[in-house]
Amino acid sequence: MADLRFDGRVVIVTGAGAGLGRAYALVFGERGASVVVNDLGGGRHGEGKSSKAADAVVEEIRSKGGKAVANYDSVVDGDKIVQTALDTFGRIDVIVNNAGILRDKSFARISNDDWDLIQDVHLKGTFKTTQAAWPHFRKQNYGRVIVTASNSGLYGNFGQANYSAAKMGVVGLNNTIAIEGRKNNIHCNVIVPTAASRLTEDILPPDVFAQLKPELIAPVVVWLCHESCGETGSIIEAAAGWAGKCHLVRSTGSLLRARIDEIVTPEAVRDSWDKVTDMSSAVRMESIGEASGALITAIEETREKSQSSADGKRVDMRP
Ligand code: NAI
């Protein structure tokens, strides 16, 4: 099969001056894309700014014969980043929302500022940048979007409540824009990376850190952004030369009342709890329609049980 190329495509990578974003930008550049290398160039806690980080990566791409332009705006002004793509290259095809910072504190110690800044950069930045490109994607019936989540969001991590919330926020955003974009061939996916970078240098053990090169994740992101990739609405974890898909599952659950005209009591919930939380036959809900459909089934089942009970049959409410 042919190599995956991006000739004629315009790609924005936010936070591309370092770490994962830099690795993504370099692969896109090598594969023919025109790359907008966005980076605010500040510290890892969101302080300061500089043009150096983005300039260095633009230089790196150009020195290998690629096409790139720098943009130094914060992702909170994502419309300006999209404007740079349009002004320089005349179109926009792919957005990799990657820029990120940390303000780690235990939950009790998170200030309003620590909260707001993290939500702004990760969640609002993703919204602003992607929304600015959206009309262009729709008009050309083509677009690819990556949002960046984290294991801290999916599974929780001590000291990262603000960051976890923002990272799950982008998962929710992705779920819905994947649905809204489908009819215009706009695909959106979540990448959940684990990589050696300045964000993780004092978190990951040194021997593990050495095996977590951003270059081992970049090809996963690049594939998800290719026109031939049909994946959309998915959460893809990637690290150390491995990738896997991740999704939420729901237990079969339990009815909490015997008859349709009964109320649900806390005691009935307690008595059914083992069944409510039994994940042994948990399944993925493919859509909100399927999830709601299960609720209609629960109503029907309760009605049937009411009928059986009215007919004098024994109703078994054991969990
Ligand atoms: P990094 O610190 O090496 O790179 C992030 C880049 O984003 C920096 O160059 C920074 O200047 C830029 N940036 C920060 N705020 C910005 C803003 N407002 N506007 C534009 N650029 C801004 O970090 P790394 O590790 O490469 O992280 C990339 C993304 O991956 C982040 O969203 C991070 O939360 C996420 N992530 C990283 C993990 C890891 O193991 N490294 C784990 C899970 C998620």
GROMACS .gro file of C-alpha atoms and ligand atoms in nm:
model
  363
    1MET     CA    1   0.000   0.000   0.000
    2ALA     CA    2   0.104   0.357  -0.067
    3ASP     CA    3   0.276   0.568   0.199
    4LEU     CA    4   0.050   0.800   0.394
    5ARG     CA    5   0.107   1.147   0.250
    6PHE     CA    6  -0.035   1.490   0.335
    7ASP     CA    7   0.060   1.683   0.020
    8GLY     CA    8  -0.172   1.980  -0.026
    9ARG     CA    9  -0.306   1.945   0.329
   10VAL     CA   10  -0.271   2.220   0.588
   11VAL     CA   11  -0.221   2.106   0.945
   12ILE     CA   12  -0.226   2.305   1.269
   13VAL     CA   13  -0.046   2.151   1.565
   14THR     CA   14  -0.094   2.351   1.884
   15GLY     CA   15   0.181   2.347   2.143
   16ALA     CA   16   0.414   2.221   1.870
   17GLY     CA   17   0.728   2.391   2.003
   18ALA     CA   18   0.819   2.097   2.227
   19GLY     CA   19   0.740   1.744   2.336
   20LEU     CA   20   0.459   1.560   2.162
   21GLY     CA   21   0.347   1.854   1.947
   22ARG     CA   22   0.695   1.895   1.802
   23ALA     CA   23   0.709   1.522   1.717
   24TYR     CA   24   0.368   1.544   1.545
   25ALA     CA   25   0.464   1.857   1.349
   26LEU     CA   26   0.788   1.699   1.225
   27VAL     CA   27   0.612   1.389   1.088
   28PHE     CA   28   0.341   1.597   0.918
   29GLY     CA   29   0.615   1.815   0.767
   30GLU     CA   30   0.810   1.513   0.642
   31ARG     CA   31   0.495   1.376   0.479
   32GLY     CA   32   0.420   1.681   0.269
   33ALA     CA   33   0.179   1.881   0.487
   34SER     CA   34   0.203   2.257   0.529
   35VAL     CA   35   0.230   2.292   0.904
   36VAL     CA   36   0.128   2.576   1.133
   37VAL     CA   37   0.358   2.534   1.432
   38ASN     CA   38   0.170   2.702   1.715
   39ASP     CA   39   0.335   2.759   2.051
   40LEU     CA   40   0.298   3.026   2.313
   41GLY     CA   41   0.647   2.940   2.436
   42GLY     CA   42   0.571   2.982   2.807
   43GLY     CA   43   0.662   2.773   3.111
   44ARG     CA   44   0.500   2.445   3.200
   45HIS     CA   45   0.269   2.612   3.451
   46GLY     CA   46   0.143   2.861   3.193
   47GLU     CA   47   0.377   3.150   3.282
   48GLY     CA   48   0.549   3.378   3.027
   49LYS     CA   49   0.574   3.354   2.650
   50SER     CA   50   0.839   3.337   2.377
   51SER     CA   51   0.861   3.288   2.002
   52LYS     CA   52   1.170   3.064   2.033
   53ALA     CA   53   0.998   2.725   2.070
   54ALA     CA   54   0.779   2.757   1.760
   55ASP     CA   55   1.058   2.917   1.553
   56ALA     CA   56   1.297   2.629   1.626
   57VAL     CA   57   1.048   2.367   1.505
   58VAL     CA   58   0.961   2.569   1.193
   59GLU     CA   59   1.334   2.585   1.119
   60GLU     CA   60   1.366   2.209   1.172
   61ILE     CA   61   1.081   2.133   0.929
   62ARG     CA   62   1.212   2.376   0.667
   63SER     CA   63   1.567   2.243   0.695
   64LYS     CA   64   1.430   1.903   0.588
   65GLY     CA   65   1.257   2.058   0.287
   66GLY     CA   66   0.914   2.088   0.448
   67LYS     CA   67   0.667   2.379   0.464
   68ALA     CA   68   0.591   2.543   0.797
   69VAL     CA   69   0.496   2.873   0.957
   70ALA     CA   70   0.508   2.978   1.321
   71ASN     CA   71   0.221   3.112   1.528
   72TYR     CA   72   0.272   3.235   1.885
   73ASP     CA   73  -0.086   3.291   2.001
   74SER     CA   74  -0.238   3.115   2.297
   75VAL     CA   75  -0.486   2.846   2.199
   76VAL     CA   76  -0.740   3.050   2.394
   77ASP     CA   77  -0.726   3.273   2.084
   78GLY     CA   78  -0.751   2.971   1.856
   79ASP     CA   79  -0.924   3.173   1.583
   80LYS     CA   80  -0.594   3.361   1.531
   81ILE     CA   81  -0.410   3.033   1.479
   82VAL     CA   82  -0.662   2.926   1.216
   83GLN     CA   83  -0.625   3.270   1.054
   84THR     CA   84  -0.249   3.211   1.026
   85ALA     CA   85  -0.322   2.887   0.838
   86LEU     CA   86  -0.564   3.061   0.602
   87ASP     CA   87  -0.341   3.366   0.547
   88THR     CA   88  -0.027   3.159   0.483
   89PHE     CA   89  -0.152   2.845   0.312
   90GLY     CA   90  -0.507   2.933   0.203
   91ARG     CA   91  -0.689   2.646   0.375
   92ILE     CA   92  -0.711   2.427   0.686
   93ASP     CA   93  -0.755   2.048   0.689
   94VAL     CA   94  -0.630   1.912   1.019
   95ILE     CA   95  -0.615   2.042   1.375
   96VAL     CA   96  -0.418   1.863   1.641
   97ASN     CA   97  -0.519   2.020   1.974
   98ASN     CA   98  -0.212   1.939   2.180
   99ALA     CA   99  -0.106   2.250   2.376
  100GLY     CA  100  -0.103   2.191   2.748
  101ILE     CA  101   0.020   2.298   3.089
  102LEU     CA  102  -0.005   2.169   3.444
  103ARG     CA  103  -0.100   2.331   3.775
  104ASP     CA  104  -0.087   2.025   3.997
  105LYS     CA  105  -0.224   2.070   4.348
  106SER     CA  106  -0.425   1.848   4.581
  107PHE     CA  107  -0.795   1.920   4.538
  108ALA     CA  108  -0.827   2.127   4.858
  109ARG     CA  109  -0.545   2.360   4.747
  110ILE     CA  110  -0.658   2.439   4.392
  111SER     CA  111  -0.707   2.816   4.357
  112ASN     CA  112  -0.955   2.974   4.116
  113ASP     CA  113  -0.658   3.075   3.905
  114ASP     CA  114  -0.520   2.716   3.895
  115TRP     CA  115  -0.865   2.597   3.792
  116ASP     CA  116  -0.941   2.863   3.531
  117LEU     CA  117  -0.605   2.855   3.359
  118ILE     CA  118  -0.614   2.476   3.316
  119GLN     CA  119  -0.972   2.479   3.182
  120ASP     CA  120  -0.881   2.770   2.951
  121VAL     CA  121  -0.577   2.612   2.792
  122HIS     CA  122  -0.701   2.254   2.757
  123LEU     CA  123  -1.075   2.284   2.716
  124LYS     CA  124  -1.150   2.634   2.591
  125GLY     CA  125  -0.838   2.634   2.372
  126THR     CA  126  -0.957   2.315   2.202
  127PHE     CA  127  -1.303   2.464   2.158
  128LYS     CA  128  -1.179   2.795   2.017
  129THR     CA  129  -0.928   2.649   1.773
  130THR     CA  130  -1.156   2.374   1.646
  131GLN     CA  131  -1.463   2.596   1.619
  132ALA     CA  132  -1.271   2.853   1.411
  133ALA     CA  133  -1.185   2.581   1.158
  134TRP     CA  134  -1.530   2.421   1.159
  135PRO     CA  135  -1.698   2.634   0.887
  136HIS     CA  136  -1.401   2.568   0.658
  137PHE     CA  137  -1.420   2.194   0.726
  138ARG     CA  138  -1.792   2.191   0.651
  139LYS     CA  139  -1.755   2.393   0.333
  140GLN     CA  140  -1.487   2.163   0.193
  141ASN     CA  141  -1.655   1.848   0.330
  142TYR     CA  142  -1.335   1.744   0.494
  143GLY     CA  143  -1.162   1.784   0.827
  144ARG     CA  144  -0.962   1.590   1.083
  145VAL     CA  145  -0.945   1.687   1.451
  146ILE     CA  146  -0.746   1.544   1.738
  147VAL     CA  147  -0.810   1.641   2.097
  148THR     CA  148  -0.566   1.545   2.369
  149ALA     CA  149  -0.688   1.382   2.687
  150SER     CA  150  -0.491   1.207   2.959
  151ASN     CA  151  -0.494   0.898   3.175
  152SER     CA  152  -0.534   1.143   3.463
  153GLY     CA  153  -0.875   1.227   3.321
  154LEU     CA  154  -0.980   0.873   3.228
  155TYR     CA  155  -0.868   0.710   3.550
  156GLY     CA  156  -0.795   0.997   3.794
  157ASN     CA  157  -0.461   1.092   3.945
  158PHE     CA  158  -0.380   1.238   4.284
  159GLY     CA  159  -0.306   1.611   4.264
  160GLN     CA  160  -0.453   1.664   3.916
  161ALA     CA  161  -0.824   1.735   3.975
  162ASN     CA  162  -0.823   2.054   3.764
  163TYR     CA  163  -0.631   1.884   3.482
  164SER     CA  164  -0.841   1.563   3.502
  165ALA     CA  165  -1.161   1.766   3.469
  166ALA     CA  166  -1.032   1.956   3.165
  167LYS     CA  167  -0.905   1.638   3.002
  168MET     CA  168  -1.240   1.461   3.040
  169GLY     CA  169  -1.401   1.781   2.913
  170VAL     CA  170  -1.228   1.738   2.579
  171VAL     CA  171  -1.352   1.376   2.564
  172GLY     CA  172  -1.712   1.501   2.595
  173LEU     CA  173  -1.644   1.768   2.334
  174ASN     CA  174  -1.502   1.503   2.103
  175ASN     CA  175  -1.802   1.271   2.150
  176THR     CA  176  -2.040   1.535   2.023
  177ILE     CA  177  -1.836   1.701   1.750
  178ALA     CA  178  -1.766   1.357   1.604
  179ILE     CA  179  -2.144   1.315   1.568
  180GLU     CA  180  -2.198   1.667   1.430
  181GLY     CA  181  -1.905   1.637   1.189
  182ARG     CA  182  -1.985   1.295   1.046
  183LYS     CA  183  -2.207   1.409   0.760
  184ASN     CA  184  -1.935   1.649   0.640
  185ASN     CA  185  -1.653   1.393   0.658
  186ILE     CA  186  -1.511   1.566   0.966
  187HIS     CA  187  -1.352   1.309   1.194
  188CYS     CA  188  -1.257   1.375   1.555
  189ASN     CA  189  -1.065   1.146   1.788
  190VAL     CA  190  -0.907   1.163   2.130
  191ILE     CA  191  -0.542   1.078   2.179
  192VAL     CA  192  -0.437   0.975   2.528
  193PRO     CA  193  -0.058   0.987   2.522
  194THR     CA  194   0.203   0.895   2.779
  195ALA     CA  195   0.534   1.047   2.683
  196ALA     CA  196   0.863   1.169   2.813
  197SER     CA  197   0.839   1.548   2.812
  198ARG     CA  198   0.886   1.842   3.044
  199LEU     CA  199   0.534   1.775   3.177
  200THR     CA  200   0.632   1.427   3.295
  201GLU     CA  201   1.008   1.448   3.366
  202ASP     CA  202   0.955   1.460   3.743
  203ILE     CA  203   0.651   1.227   3.744
  204LEU     CA  204   0.768   0.918   3.554
  205PRO     CA  205   1.049   0.689   3.681
  206PRO     CA  206   1.376   0.749   3.481
  207ASP     CA  207   1.392   0.399   3.322
  208VAL     CA  208   1.030   0.426   3.203
  209PHE     CA  209   1.083   0.788   3.093
  210ALA     CA  210   1.357   0.672   2.855
  211GLN     CA  211   1.116   0.436   2.673
  212LEU     CA  212   0.841   0.692   2.623
  213LYS     CA  213   0.960   0.887   2.323
  214PRO     CA  214   0.702   1.123   2.166
  215GLU     CA  215   0.821   0.986   1.828
  216LEU     CA  216   0.656   0.654   1.917
  217ILE     CA  217   0.315   0.826   1.950
  218ALA     CA  218   0.334   1.068   1.655
  219PRO     CA  219   0.258   0.800   1.389
  220VAL     CA  220  -0.067   0.713   1.568
  221VAL     CA  221  -0.182   1.075   1.558
  222VAL     CA  222  -0.070   1.114   1.198
  223TRP     CA  223  -0.265   0.803   1.092
  224LEU     CA  224  -0.581   0.927   1.269
  225CYS     CA  225  -0.549   1.253   1.073
  226HIS     CA  226  -0.510   1.090   0.731
  227GLU     CA  227  -0.790   1.110   0.476
  228SER     CA  228  -0.797   0.730   0.446
  229CYS     CA  229  -0.854   0.674   0.819
  230GLY     CA  230  -1.222   0.609   0.894
  231GLU     CA  231  -1.190   0.624   1.271
  232THR     CA  232  -1.403   0.889   1.443
  233GLY     CA  233  -1.539   0.954   1.792
  234SER     CA  234  -1.281   0.722   1.946
  235ILE     CA  235  -1.045   0.738   2.239
  236ILE     CA  236  -0.703   0.602   2.147
  237GLU     CA  237  -0.438   0.546   2.412
  238ALA     CA  238  -0.082   0.538   2.283
  239ALA     CA  239   0.263   0.508   2.435
  240ALA     CA  240   0.594   0.325   2.402
  241GLY     CA  241   0.518   0.194   2.054
  242TRP     CA  242   0.175   0.057   2.158
  243ALA     CA  243  -0.178   0.183   2.088
  244GLY     CA  244  -0.522   0.067   2.201
  245LYS     CA  245  -0.882   0.186   2.187
  246CYS     CA  246  -1.066   0.269   2.504
  247HIS     CA  247  -1.435   0.324   2.579
  248LEU     CA  248  -1.693   0.343   2.853
  249VAL     CA  249  -1.899   0.037   2.933
  250ARG     CA  250  -2.223  -0.008   3.129
  251SER     CA  251  -2.342  -0.299   3.341
  252THR     CA  252  -2.665  -0.482   3.257
  253GLY     CA  253  -2.805  -0.312   3.567
  254SER     CA  254  -3.111  -0.406   3.768
  255LEU     CA  255  -3.472  -0.304   3.799
  256LEU     CA  256  -3.528  -0.127   4.131
  257ARG     CA  257  -3.902  -0.181   4.174
  258ALA     CA  258  -4.142  -0.468   4.118
  259ARG     CA  259  -4.436  -0.275   3.977
  260ILE     CA  260  -4.479   0.026   3.749
  261ASP     CA  261  -4.694   0.203   4.008
  262GLU     CA  262  -4.437   0.158   4.288
  263ILE     CA  263  -4.180   0.412   4.399
  264VAL     CA  264  -3.810   0.323   4.426
  265THR     CA  265  -3.687   0.308   4.786
  266PRO     CA  266  -3.326   0.350   4.903
  267GLU     CA  267  -3.357  -0.001   5.052
  268ALA     CA  268  -3.447  -0.147   4.712
  269VAL     CA  269  -3.142   0.025   4.566
  270ARG     CA  270  -2.924  -0.120   4.845
  271ASP     CA  271  -3.066  -0.468   4.793
  272SER     CA  272  -3.004  -0.454   4.417
  273TRP     CA  273  -2.661  -0.291   4.444
  274ASP     CA  274  -2.455  -0.602   4.364
  275LYS     CA  275  -2.646  -0.640   4.040
  276VAL     CA  276  -2.638  -0.267   3.957
  277THR     CA  277  -2.259  -0.272   3.986
  278ASP     CA  278  -2.190  -0.618   3.840
  279MET     CA  279  -1.962  -0.544   3.545
  280SER     CA  280  -1.921  -0.909   3.436
  281SER     CA  281  -2.152  -0.862   3.137
  282ALA     CA  282  -2.095  -0.490   3.084
  283VAL     CA  283  -2.136  -0.363   2.728
  284ARG     CA  284  -2.051  -0.051   2.534
  285MET     CA  285  -2.337   0.183   2.450
  286GLU     CA  286  -2.279   0.285   2.089
  287SER     CA  287  -2.492   0.599   2.110
  288ILE     CA  288  -2.717   0.808   2.330
  289GLY     CA  289  -3.007   0.643   2.145
  290GLU     CA  290  -2.891   0.299   2.252
  291ALA     CA  291  -2.836   0.414   2.610
  292SER     CA  292  -3.186   0.568   2.625
  293GLY     CA  293  -3.330   0.260   2.454
  294ALA     CA  294  -3.217   0.051   2.750
  295LEU     CA  295  -3.424   0.278   2.975
  296ILE     CA  296  -3.733   0.217   2.762
  297THR     CA  297  -3.663  -0.157   2.797
  298ALA     CA  298  -3.648  -0.112   3.175
  299ILE     CA  299  -3.992   0.054   3.172
  300GLU     CA  300  -4.133  -0.224   2.956
  301GLU     CA  301  -3.984  -0.493   3.180
  302THR     CA  302  -4.132  -0.328   3.489
  303ARG     CA  303  -4.470  -0.315   3.317
  304GLU     CA  304  -4.447  -0.684   3.228
  305LYS     CA  305  -4.354  -0.769   3.587
  306SER     CA  306  -4.649  -0.559   3.711
  307GLN     CA  307  -4.873  -0.757   3.479
  308SER     CA  308  -4.731  -1.091   3.598
  309SER     CA  309  -4.779  -0.981   3.957
  310ALA     CA  310  -5.137  -0.872   3.883
  311ASP     CA  311  -5.189  -1.219   3.732
  312GLY     CA  312  -5.087  -1.365   4.068
  313LYS     CA  313  -4.740  -1.480   3.965
  314ARG     CA  314  -4.444  -1.439   4.201
  315VAL     CA  315  -4.217  -1.145   4.121
  316ASP     CA  316  -3.850  -1.209   4.192
  317MET     CA  317  -3.672  -0.883   4.287
  318ARG     CA  318  -3.361  -1.047   4.424
  319PRO     CA  319  -3.044  -0.889   4.286
  320NAI     P1  320   0.517   1.994   2.667
  320NAI     O1  321   0.518   2.085   2.784
  320NAI     O2  322   0.647   1.931   2.627
  320NAI     O3  323   0.455   2.066   2.541
  320NAI     C1  324   0.340   2.143   2.549
  320NAI     C2  325   0.358   2.267   2.466
  320NAI     O4  326   0.237   2.343   2.470
  320NAI     C3  327   0.469   2.358   2.517
  320NAI     O5  328   0.564   2.381   2.414
  320NAI     C4  329   0.397   2.485   2.559
  320NAI     O6  330   0.471   2.604   2.535
  320NAI     C5  331   0.272   2.480   2.473
  320NAI     N1  332   0.163   2.559   2.531
  320NAI     C6  333   0.126   2.564   2.660
  320NAI     N2  334   0.022   2.648   2.675
  320NAI     C7  335  -0.008   2.696   2.553
  320NAI     C8  336  -0.107   2.785   2.503
  320NAI     N3  337  -0.195   2.844   2.587
  320NAI     N4  338  -0.111   2.810   2.370
  320NAI     C9  339  -0.021   2.753   2.286
  320NAI     N5  340   0.076   2.669   2.329
  320NAI    C10  341   0.082   2.641   2.459
  320NAI     O7  342   0.408   1.882   2.701
  320NAI     P2  343   0.371   1.740   2.634
  320NAI     O8  344   0.399   1.634   2.734
  320NAI     O9  345   0.429   1.729   2.499
  320NAI    O10  346   0.212   1.752   2.629
  320NAI    C11  347   0.139   1.769   2.511
  320NAI    C12  348  -0.007   1.740   2.541
  320NAI    O11  349  -0.023   1.604   2.581
  320NAI    C13  350  -0.066   1.824   2.654
  320NAI    O12  351  -0.200   1.856   2.623
  320NAI    C14  352  -0.061   1.731   2.771
  320NAI    O13  353  -0.158   1.765   2.870
  320NAI    C15  354  -0.092   1.599   2.704
  320NAI     N6  355  -0.051   1.482   2.778
  320NAI    C16  356   0.081   1.453   2.793
  320NAI    C17  357   0.118   1.339   2.861
  320NAI    C18  358   0.258   1.299   2.872
  320NAI    O14  359   0.281   1.187   2.924
  320NAI     N7  360   0.354   1.377   2.828
  320NAI    C19  361   0.019   1.253   2.926
  320NAI    C20  362  -0.117   1.289   2.898
  320NAI    C21  363  -0.148   1.400   2.828
   0.00000   0.00000   0.00000
